[in-house]
């Protein structure tokens, strides 16, 4: 990494038919170079697990990447790819999705159908099976899928709007929001599982909050309209979860001191909790924040949300927010996954709640008849200061990444 290599060393990737020179090589870092082509010979590295070719001059990604049997992590960001759909995926999707796109012959290879067309093809095949009387198993799978209904802006008498100030562009430019109604956090440890799920998503798909941050709020406590803005560290005030109101500058200093104390006590370098994310704001002159109609900051990404809109066991309706300084598509992918995970938890909560009821009652709640009790996702518009639409979520193309586990009524 960090040289001026225009190609990977010849001996590393031998021409077709020649045995691999490095059959045990599992990690290859070649970021920040001038590599213009990644040939099909990459598949000659059978043990390759991690590949980093970010910030090079690649215009295409070879379909042969999908033939690397152990490849789990790949970073292609910062390359001006010809296939703009693939470029969006590179900035916002996990490695598995990118490899599946290449395997399906997306335009990364140049000719074959896109991944979306592949999905359509599978749907057509499934429908043909059903029509021929062969799709009984498919019908069972479809009936067991989780159900979500989208409430469109046009059908909503009081849709929520988030206005974005121009200042966020250079600080944390991207935000996606929606409302999710009908959650059940009362049974057993449902609320604890909900918070644990959010923590896991921050570690996993959000890559320790470096690519995106999730914030969840009790909709009843959110005073609309909302503004996504930036404020100087010594002016931004928030009441963080479990703490008293404090200026952002003082909160970060407090967290830094806590982190140092934590290191001394545990005698190790790693810290836990919010302390892990302090470096994400290094060098920022202003901090991003979501402000309600009363002027209160309800979210300070990527650090914390506010005690003011804290979710409780009694919470039924959620306001969900995902922000990123990387890309809009990442926000959407994370939101897709968040809605899926909440739907899974909701079904589990319903099953636990009704566990002592009759089989008929349980079937009515959790079986095919569940169509009468879908979660409702309300579209939320994000607009600029002049009222021009920046993003509407969920749009017709959103929630596609989780379509295999979720049935969306649009």
Tab-separated table of C-alpha atoms in Angstrom:
chain	number	residue	atom	x	y	z
A	1	UNK	CA	0.000	0.000	0.000
A	2	UNK	CA	0.926	3.658	-0.491
A	3	UNK	CA	3.357	3.263	-3.401
A	4	UNK	CA	3.042	4.106	-7.100
A	5	UNK	CA	2.489	0.593	-8.371
A	6	UNK	CA	0.699	0.525	-11.721
A	7	UNK	CA	0.174	-3.237	-11.562
A	8	UNK	CA	0.506	-5.977	-8.973
A	9	UNK	CA	3.885	-7.772	-9.178
A	10	UNK	CA	3.858	-10.320	-12.030
A	11	UNK	CA	4.926	-13.281	-9.924
A	12	UNK	CA	2.025	-12.739	-7.557
A	13	UNK	CA	-0.635	-13.495	-10.171
A	14	UNK	CA	0.691	-16.045	-12.690
A	15	UNK	CA	-0.893	-16.345	-16.151
A	16	UNK	CA	-3.719	-18.827	-16.713
A	17	UNK	CA	-2.842	-22.480	-16.305
A	18	UNK	CA	0.288	-21.833	-14.221
A	19	UNK	CA	0.095	-23.097	-10.613
A	20	UNK	CA	-0.297	-20.445	-7.944
A	21	UNK	CA	3.012	-19.112	-6.602
A	22	UNK	CA	1.450	-18.164	-3.270
A	23	UNK	CA	-1.184	-20.797	-2.450
A	24	UNK	CA	-1.331	-19.749	1.225
A	25	UNK	CA	-1.523	-15.975	0.766
A	26	UNK	CA	-4.633	-14.839	2.673
A	27	UNK	CA	-4.298	-11.038	2.872
A	28	UNK	CA	-3.309	-8.629	0.109
A	29	UNK	CA	-3.108	-4.868	0.789
A	30	UNK	CA	-2.439	-2.715	-2.270
A	31	UNK	CA	-4.407	0.443	-1.459
A	32	UNK	CA	-3.339	3.959	-2.493
A	33	UNK	CA	-1.433	2.967	-5.631
A	34	UNK	CA	-1.991	3.523	-9.366
A	35	UNK	CA	-3.121	0.015	-10.298
A	36	UNK	CA	-5.252	0.280	-13.450
A	37	UNK	CA	-6.273	-3.341	-13.900
A	38	UNK	CA	-7.060	-6.323	-11.724
A	39	UNK	CA	-6.973	-9.346	-14.041
A	40	UNK	CA	-8.828	-12.643	-13.929
A	41	UNK	CA	-5.600	-14.180	-12.558
A	42	UNK	CA	-6.697	-12.972	-9.104
A	43	UNK	CA	-8.561	-16.284	-8.844
A	44	UNK	CA	-5.138	-17.973	-8.727
A	45	UNK	CA	-4.921	-17.047	-5.035
A	46	UNK	CA	-7.023	-19.867	-3.524
A	47	UNK	CA	-6.471	-18.823	0.118
A	48	UNK	CA	-7.198	-15.097	-0.355
A	49	UNK	CA	-9.514	-13.892	2.442
A	50	UNK	CA	-8.895	-10.125	2.486
A	51	UNK	CA	-8.218	-7.813	-0.470
A	52	UNK	CA	-7.693	-4.041	-0.240
A	53	UNK	CA	-7.240	-2.155	-3.523
A	54	UNK	CA	-8.909	1.099	-2.436
A	55	UNK	CA	-7.874	4.408	-4.042
A	56	UNK	CA	-6.341	3.010	-7.216
A	57	UNK	CA	-7.250	3.622	-10.879
A	58	UNK	CA	-9.400	0.565	-11.506
A	59	UNK	CA	-12.169	1.022	-14.073
A	60	UNK	CA	-13.559	-2.527	-13.865
A	61	UNK	CA	-13.612	-5.422	-11.412
A	62	UNK	CA	-13.083	-8.893	-12.878
A	63	UNK	CA	-15.863	-11.461	-12.526
A	64	UNK	CA	-13.085	-13.871	-11.473
A	65	UNK	CA	-13.131	-12.266	-8.017
A	66	UNK	CA	-16.267	-14.307	-7.388
A	67	UNK	CA	-14.134	-17.432	-7.971
A	68	UNK	CA	-11.873	-16.697	-5.002
A	69	UNK	CA	-13.357	-19.360	-2.692
A	70	UNK	CA	-12.380	-17.771	0.637
A	71	UNK	CA	-12.664	-14.058	-0.105
A	72	UNK	CA	-14.681	-12.473	2.739
A	73	UNK	CA	-13.418	-8.869	2.951
A	74	UNK	CA	-12.704	-6.588	0.018
A	75	UNK	CA	-12.244	-2.824	-0.217
A	76	UNK	CA	-12.601	-1.290	-3.695
A	77	UNK	CA	-13.536	2.248	-2.611
A	78	UNK	CA	-11.961	5.246	-4.283
A	79	UNK	CA	-11.826	3.703	-7.789
A	80	UNK	CA	-13.693	5.377	-10.670
A	81	UNK	CA	-15.546	2.307	-11.919
A	82	UNK	CA	-17.345	2.435	-15.284
A	83	UNK	CA	-20.283	0.513	-13.869
A	84	UNK	CA	-21.930	3.185	-11.703
A	85	UNK	CA	-24.259	0.686	-10.047
A	86	UNK	CA	-21.245	-1.391	-9.041
A	87	UNK	CA	-19.519	1.770	-7.786
A	88	UNK	CA	-22.518	2.459	-5.511
A	89	UNK	CA	-22.370	-1.115	-4.234
A	90	UNK	CA	-18.642	-0.786	-3.566
A	91	UNK	CA	-19.350	2.294	-1.416
A	92	UNK	CA	-22.341	0.865	0.383
A	93	UNK	CA	-22.605	-2.919	0.307
A	94	UNK	CA	-20.886	-5.830	1.980
A	95	UNK	CA	-18.340	-7.907	0.077
A	96	UNK	CA	-20.772	-10.800	-0.331
A	97	UNK	CA	-23.258	-8.647	-2.277
A	98	UNK	CA	-20.500	-7.291	-4.560
A	99	UNK	CA	-19.229	-10.796	-5.350
A	100	UNK	CA	-22.761	-11.996	-6.064
A	101	UNK	CA	-23.203	-9.088	-8.476
A	102	UNK	CA	-19.977	-9.996	-10.278
A	103	UNK	CA	-20.924	-13.676	-10.275
A	104	UNK	CA	-24.247	-12.792	-11.894
A	105	UNK	CA	-22.263	-11.047	-14.618
A	106	UNK	CA	-23.151	-7.455	-13.716
A	107	UNK	CA	-21.674	-4.780	-15.916
A	108	UNK	CA	-18.392	-5.207	-14.036
A	109	UNK	CA	-17.695	-7.870	-16.671
A	110	UNK	CA	-19.319	-5.835	-19.384
A	111	UNK	CA	-22.101	-7.881	-20.967
A	112	UNK	CA	-24.330	-10.098	-18.856
A	113	UNK	CA	-27.487	-9.130	-16.990
A	114	UNK	CA	-27.339	-7.149	-13.792
A	115	UNK	CA	-27.936	-8.576	-10.340
A	116	UNK	CA	-31.367	-6.957	-10.287
A	117	UNK	CA	-32.326	-8.737	-13.492
A	118	UNK	CA	-31.128	-11.967	-11.891
A	119	UNK	CA	-33.530	-11.367	-8.987
A	120	UNK	CA	-36.384	-10.755	-11.414
A	121	UNK	CA	-35.474	-13.949	-13.248
A	122	UNK	CA	-35.644	-15.960	-10.034
A	123	UNK	CA	-39.034	-14.442	-9.215
A	124	UNK	CA	-40.344	-15.413	-12.647
A	125	UNK	CA	-39.056	-18.961	-12.196
A	126	UNK	CA	-40.702	-19.154	-8.758
A	127	UNK	CA	-44.015	-17.964	-10.220
A	128	UNK	CA	-43.779	-20.543	-12.993
A	129	UNK	CA	-43.247	-23.279	-10.418
A	130	UNK	CA	-46.345	-22.182	-8.534
A	131	UNK	CA	-48.400	-22.014	-11.723
A	132	UNK	CA	-47.364	-25.554	-12.621
A	133	UNK	CA	-48.367	-26.883	-9.201
A	134	UNK	CA	-44.741	-27.396	-8.200
A	135	UNK	CA	-44.386	-24.436	-5.858
A	136	UNK	CA	-45.954	-25.731	-2.659
A	137	UNK	CA	-42.716	-25.399	-0.696
A	138	UNK	CA	-42.168	-21.895	-2.071
A	139	UNK	CA	-45.653	-20.902	-0.927
A	140	UNK	CA	-44.898	-22.135	2.600
A	141	UNK	CA	-41.671	-20.118	2.632
A	142	UNK	CA	-43.486	-17.025	1.352
A	143	UNK	CA	-46.173	-17.336	4.043
A	144	UNK	CA	-43.554	-17.592	6.802
A	145	UNK	CA	-41.745	-14.421	5.725
A	146	UNK	CA	-41.987	-11.313	7.871
A	147	UNK	CA	-44.477	-8.694	6.784
A	148	UNK	CA	-43.997	-4.932	6.448
A	149	UNK	CA	-46.458	-2.438	4.946
A	150	UNK	CA	-45.257	0.849	3.468
A	151	UNK	CA	-47.414	3.919	4.109
A	152	UNK	CA	-46.766	6.370	1.283
A	153	UNK	CA	-46.491	10.118	1.775
A	154	UNK	CA	-49.652	10.615	-0.309
A	155	UNK	CA	-51.652	8.380	2.065
A	156	UNK	CA	-50.290	9.952	5.257
A	157	UNK	CA	-52.266	12.919	6.641
A	158	UNK	CA	-49.265	14.165	8.658
A	159	UNK	CA	-46.001	12.929	7.118
A	160	UNK	CA	-42.782	13.685	8.979
A	161	UNK	CA	-40.193	15.837	7.184
A	162	UNK	CA	-36.496	16.335	7.958
A	163	UNK	CA	-34.895	19.549	6.695
A	164	UNK	CA	-31.150	19.478	6.010
A	165	UNK	CA	-28.917	22.542	6.360
A	166	UNK	CA	-26.128	23.161	3.845
A	167	UNK	CA	-23.483	22.963	6.592
A	168	UNK	CA	-23.718	19.171	6.953
A	169	UNK	CA	-22.179	18.638	3.505
A	170	UNK	CA	-18.583	18.844	4.777
A	171	UNK	CA	-19.235	17.197	8.149
A	172	UNK	CA	-21.626	14.238	7.786
A	173	UNK	CA	-23.538	14.664	4.560
A	174	UNK	CA	-25.952	11.743	4.389
A	175	UNK	CA	-29.098	10.981	6.378
A	176	UNK	CA	-32.008	8.570	5.828
A	177	UNK	CA	-35.066	8.440	8.111
A	178	UNK	CA	-38.386	6.622	8.441
A	179	UNK	CA	-41.145	5.907	10.962
A	180	UNK	CA	-41.850	2.318	12.053
A	181	UNK	CA	-45.182	1.669	13.775
A	182	UNK	CA	-46.467	-1.374	15.643
A	183	UNK	CA	-43.402	-2.648	17.524
A	184	UNK	CA	-43.851	-4.595	20.757
A	185	UNK	CA	-41.106	-4.159	23.360
A	186	UNK	CA	-43.100	-5.193	26.448
A	187	UNK	CA	-42.651	-8.993	26.647
A	188	UNK	CA	-39.742	-10.313	28.741
A	189	UNK	CA	-36.367	-8.976	27.647
A	190	UNK	CA	-37.609	-7.586	24.291
A	191	UNK	CA	-36.242	-4.087	24.967
A	192	UNK	CA	-32.837	-5.431	26.012
A	193	UNK	CA	-32.678	-7.577	22.863
A	194	UNK	CA	-33.618	-4.519	20.782
A	195	UNK	CA	-30.712	-2.495	22.225
A	196	UNK	CA	-28.298	-5.434	21.843
A	197	UNK	CA	-29.345	-5.801	18.201
A	198	UNK	CA	-28.548	-2.134	17.589
A	199	UNK	CA	-25.099	-2.541	19.173
A	200	UNK	CA	-24.359	-5.565	16.968
A	201	UNK	CA	-25.355	-3.664	13.821
A	202	UNK	CA	-23.008	-0.837	14.830
A	203	UNK	CA	-20.171	-3.355	15.159
A	204	UNK	CA	-21.002	-5.299	11.995
A	205	UNK	CA	-22.684	-3.582	9.014
A	206	UNK	CA	-21.791	-0.084	10.341
A	207	UNK	CA	-18.148	-1.199	10.754
A	208	UNK	CA	-17.815	0.158	14.313
A	209	UNK	CA	-19.738	3.313	13.306
A	210	UNK	CA	-17.013	4.287	10.814
A	211	UNK	CA	-19.349	4.048	7.779
A	212	UNK	CA	-22.752	4.718	9.402
A	213	UNK	CA	-24.502	5.346	12.725
A	214	UNK	CA	-27.999	4.302	13.810
A	215	UNK	CA	-30.249	6.292	16.133
A	216	UNK	CA	-33.657	5.082	17.325
A	217	UNK	CA	-36.236	7.329	19.004
A	218	UNK	CA	-39.674	7.043	20.594
A	219	UNK	CA	-41.842	8.745	17.954
A	220	UNK	CA	-44.275	10.011	20.598
A	221	UNK	CA	-41.448	12.059	22.144
A	222	UNK	CA	-40.175	13.487	18.837
A	223	UNK	CA	-41.363	17.045	18.231
A	224	UNK	CA	-41.525	17.614	14.460
A	225	UNK	CA	-40.476	19.181	12.167
A	226	UNK	CA	-36.834	18.152	12.480
A	227	UNK	CA	-33.669	19.800	11.218
A	228	UNK	CA	-30.378	18.028	10.440
A	229	UNK	CA	-27.767	20.677	11.162
A	230	UNK	CA	-24.238	21.381	12.389
A	231	UNK	CA	-23.208	23.326	15.493
A	232	UNK	CA	-19.833	24.299	17.018
A	233	UNK	CA	-18.639	21.962	19.823
A	234	UNK	CA	-18.981	24.672	22.475
A	235	UNK	CA	-22.572	25.521	21.426
A	236	UNK	CA	-24.083	22.090	20.771
A	237	UNK	CA	-25.969	20.975	23.903
A	238	UNK	CA	-27.490	17.526	24.386
A	239	UNK	CA	-28.844	15.412	27.210
A	240	UNK	CA	-27.028	12.121	26.373
A	241	UNK	CA	-28.601	8.795	27.261
A	242	UNK	CA	-28.234	8.307	31.012
A	243	UNK	CA	-26.499	11.672	31.593
A	244	UNK	CA	-27.317	15.314	32.381
A	245	UNK	CA	-27.407	18.029	29.721
A	246	UNK	CA	-23.911	18.934	28.594
A	247	UNK	CA	-22.083	20.739	25.792
A	248	UNK	CA	-20.631	18.455	23.110
A	249	UNK	CA	-17.110	19.740	23.791
A	250	UNK	CA	-17.414	18.906	27.497
A	251	UNK	CA	-19.046	15.519	26.783
A	252	UNK	CA	-16.143	14.448	24.590
A	253	UNK	CA	-13.633	15.626	27.210
A	254	UNK	CA	-15.548	13.703	29.885
A	255	UNK	CA	-15.625	10.561	27.745
A	256	UNK	CA	-11.903	10.915	27.052
A	257	UNK	CA	-11.141	11.034	30.777
A	258	UNK	CA	-13.381	8.014	31.363
A	259	UNK	CA	-11.550	6.141	28.601
A	260	UNK	CA	-8.161	6.878	30.193
A	261	UNK	CA	-9.453	5.701	33.568
A	262	UNK	CA	-10.882	2.562	31.963
A	263	UNK	CA	-7.510	1.764	30.368
A	264	UNK	CA	-5.705	2.170	33.703
A	265	UNK	CA	-8.163	-0.014	35.600
A	266	UNK	CA	-8.236	-2.805	33.031
A	267	UNK	CA	-4.552	-2.374	32.086
A	268	UNK	CA	-5.181	-2.718	28.371
A	269	UNK	CA	-5.467	-0.522	25.290
A	270	UNK	CA	-9.060	-1.288	24.220
A	271	UNK	CA	-11.985	0.637	25.668
A	272	UNK	CA	-15.712	-0.050	25.503
A	273	UNK	CA	-18.967	1.871	25.129
A	274	UNK	CA	-19.073	5.352	23.600
A	275	UNK	CA	-15.355	5.785	24.287
A	276	UNK	CA	-14.547	3.707	21.167
A	277	UNK	CA	-15.996	6.344	18.854
A	278	UNK	CA	-14.361	9.558	20.057
A	279	UNK	CA	-11.735	9.577	17.287
A	280	UNK	CA	-14.483	9.702	14.628
A	281	UNK	CA	-14.919	13.430	15.330
A	282	UNK	CA	-11.216	14.305	15.274
A	283	UNK	CA	-10.495	17.441	13.271
A	284	UNK	CA	-14.142	18.535	12.970
A	285	UNK	CA	-14.831	22.248	13.561
A	286	UNK	CA	-18.581	21.594	13.755
A	287	UNK	CA	-20.546	18.567	14.880
A	288	UNK	CA	-23.646	17.083	13.203
A	289	UNK	CA	-26.927	17.007	15.115
A	290	UNK	CA	-30.639	16.381	14.659
A	291	UNK	CA	-32.705	19.168	16.229
A	292	UNK	CA	-36.441	19.046	17.048
A	293	UNK	CA	-39.076	21.776	16.741
A	294	UNK	CA	-38.287	22.970	20.295
A	295	UNK	CA	-34.613	23.473	19.480
A	296	UNK	CA	-33.487	20.416	21.481
A	297	UNK	CA	-30.764	18.176	20.043
A	298	UNK	CA	-32.175	14.636	19.944
A	299	UNK	CA	-29.234	13.042	18.142
A	300	UNK	CA	-25.491	13.685	18.041
A	301	UNK	CA	-24.020	11.185	15.546
A	302	UNK	CA	-21.843	9.180	15.709
A	303	UNK	CA	-21.732	9.505	19.522
A	304	UNK	CA	-25.171	9.324	21.143
A	305	UNK	CA	-28.885	10.165	21.051
A	306	UNK	CA	-30.828	12.072	23.648
A	307	UNK	CA	-32.509	11.005	26.858
A	308	UNK	CA	-35.442	13.156	25.640
A	309	UNK	CA	-36.526	10.610	22.996
A	310	UNK	CA	-35.299	7.475	24.755
A	311	UNK	CA	-37.120	4.239	23.881
A	312	UNK	CA	-39.056	2.532	26.706
A	313	UNK	CA	-40.887	-0.756	27.101
A	314	UNK	CA	-44.151	1.068	26.386
A	315	UNK	CA	-42.858	2.481	23.073
A	316	UNK	CA	-44.968	1.341	20.119
A	317	UNK	CA	-43.843	3.647	17.324
A	318	UNK	CA	-40.242	4.425	16.389
A	319	UNK	CA	-38.479	7.184	14.512
A	320	UNK	CA	-35.400	5.628	12.870
A	321	UNK	CA	-32.390	7.570	11.635
A	322	UNK	CA	-29.181	6.466	9.879
A	323	UNK	CA	-26.370	8.928	9.098
A	324	UNK	CA	-23.069	8.536	7.253
A	325	UNK	CA	-20.185	10.601	5.919
A	326	UNK	CA	-19.489	7.910	3.308
A	327	UNK	CA	-22.552	7.457	1.050
A	328	UNK	CA	-26.336	7.620	0.832
A	329	UNK	CA	-26.515	3.978	-0.286
A	330	UNK	CA	-24.819	2.837	2.918
A	331	UNK	CA	-27.532	4.647	4.910
A	332	UNK	CA	-30.231	2.849	2.919
A	333	UNK	CA	-28.589	-0.576	3.245
A	334	UNK	CA	-28.207	-0.149	6.997
A	335	UNK	CA	-31.830	1.035	7.307
A	336	UNK	CA	-33.018	-2.007	5.302
A	337	UNK	CA	-31.197	-4.322	7.710
A	338	UNK	CA	-32.394	-2.413	10.787
A	339	UNK	CA	-36.058	-2.776	9.725
A	340	UNK	CA	-35.549	-6.491	9.057
A	341	UNK	CA	-33.981	-7.049	12.482
A	342	UNK	CA	-36.777	-5.141	14.240
A	343	UNK	CA	-39.362	-7.219	12.342
A	344	UNK	CA	-37.611	-10.402	13.495
A	345	UNK	CA	-37.578	-9.206	17.109
A	346	UNK	CA	-41.217	-8.180	16.857
A	347	UNK	CA	-42.316	-11.607	15.695
A	348	UNK	CA	-40.302	-13.215	18.471
A	349	UNK	CA	-41.935	-10.876	21.023
A	350	UNK	CA	-45.409	-11.766	19.753
A	351	UNK	CA	-44.637	-15.475	19.985
A	352	UNK	CA	-43.354	-15.126	23.557
A	353	UNK	CA	-46.323	-12.991	24.581
A	354	UNK	CA	-48.837	-15.495	23.294
A	355	UNK	CA	-46.874	-18.585	24.296
A	356	UNK	CA	-49.497	-19.640	26.839
A	357	UNK	CA	-52.425	-19.132	24.450
A	358	UNK	CA	-54.160	-21.700	22.275
A	359	UNK	CA	-52.741	-22.987	18.990
A	360	UNK	CA	-55.472	-21.121	17.143
A	361	UNK	CA	-54.470	-17.814	18.765
A	362	UNK	CA	-50.809	-18.419	18.041
A	363	UNK	CA	-51.506	-19.247	14.397
A	364	UNK	CA	-53.546	-16.074	14.076
A	365	UNK	CA	-50.588	-14.013	15.277
A	366	UNK	CA	-47.599	-15.785	13.804
A	367	UNK	CA	-48.770	-17.927	10.935
A	368	UNK	CA	-49.937	-17.059	7.404
A	369	UNK	CA	-52.756	-14.991	8.930
A	370	UNK	CA	-50.068	-12.604	10.190
A	371	UNK	CA	-50.853	-10.452	7.163
A	372	UNK	CA	-53.394	-8.626	9.351
A	373	UNK	CA	-50.641	-7.455	11.737
A	374	UNK	CA	-47.789	-6.080	9.637
A	375	UNK	CA	-45.343	-3.489	10.887
A	376	UNK	CA	-46.018	-0.192	9.119
A	377	UNK	CA	-43.121	1.801	7.652
A	378	UNK	CA	-44.056	5.422	7.006
A	379	UNK	CA	-42.086	7.241	4.334
A	380	UNK	CA	-40.070	10.231	5.536
A	381	UNK	CA	-38.884	12.987	3.210
A	382	UNK	CA	-35.470	14.598	3.658
A	383	UNK	CA	-35.388	18.029	1.973
A	384	UNK	CA	-32.917	20.891	1.639
A	385	UNK	CA	-33.532	24.381	3.061
A	386	UNK	CA	-35.489	25.342	-0.072
A	387	UNK	CA	-37.781	22.331	0.267
A	388	UNK	CA	-36.247	20.364	-2.626
A	389	UNK	CA	-36.370	16.609	-2.109
A	390	UNK	CA	-32.999	15.005	-1.309
A	391	UNK	CA	-34.160	11.498	-0.373
A	392	UNK	CA	-37.413	9.644	0.287
A	393	UNK	CA	-37.243	6.411	2.270
A	394	UNK	CA	-38.429	3.780	1.637
A	395	UNK	CA	-38.692	4.345	-2.127
A	396	UNK	CA	-39.828	1.653	-4.571
A	397	UNK	CA	-36.298	0.269	-4.818
A	398	UNK	CA	-35.538	0.223	-1.073
A	399	UNK	CA	-35.814	-2.898	1.149
A	400	UNK	CA	-34.757	-5.021	-1.854
A	401	UNK	CA	-31.603	-6.172	-0.035
A	402	UNK	CA	-33.731	-8.021	2.542
A	403	UNK	CA	-36.501	-9.174	0.187
A	404	UNK	CA	-35.616	-12.847	0.688
A	405	UNK	CA	-36.696	-12.566	4.358
A	406	UNK	CA	-39.245	-9.768	4.206
A	407	UNK	CA	-42.528	-9.369	2.322
A	408	UNK	CA	-43.131	-5.688	1.622
A	409	UNK	CA	-46.677	-4.485	0.873
A	410	UNK	CA	-46.302	-1.286	-1.151
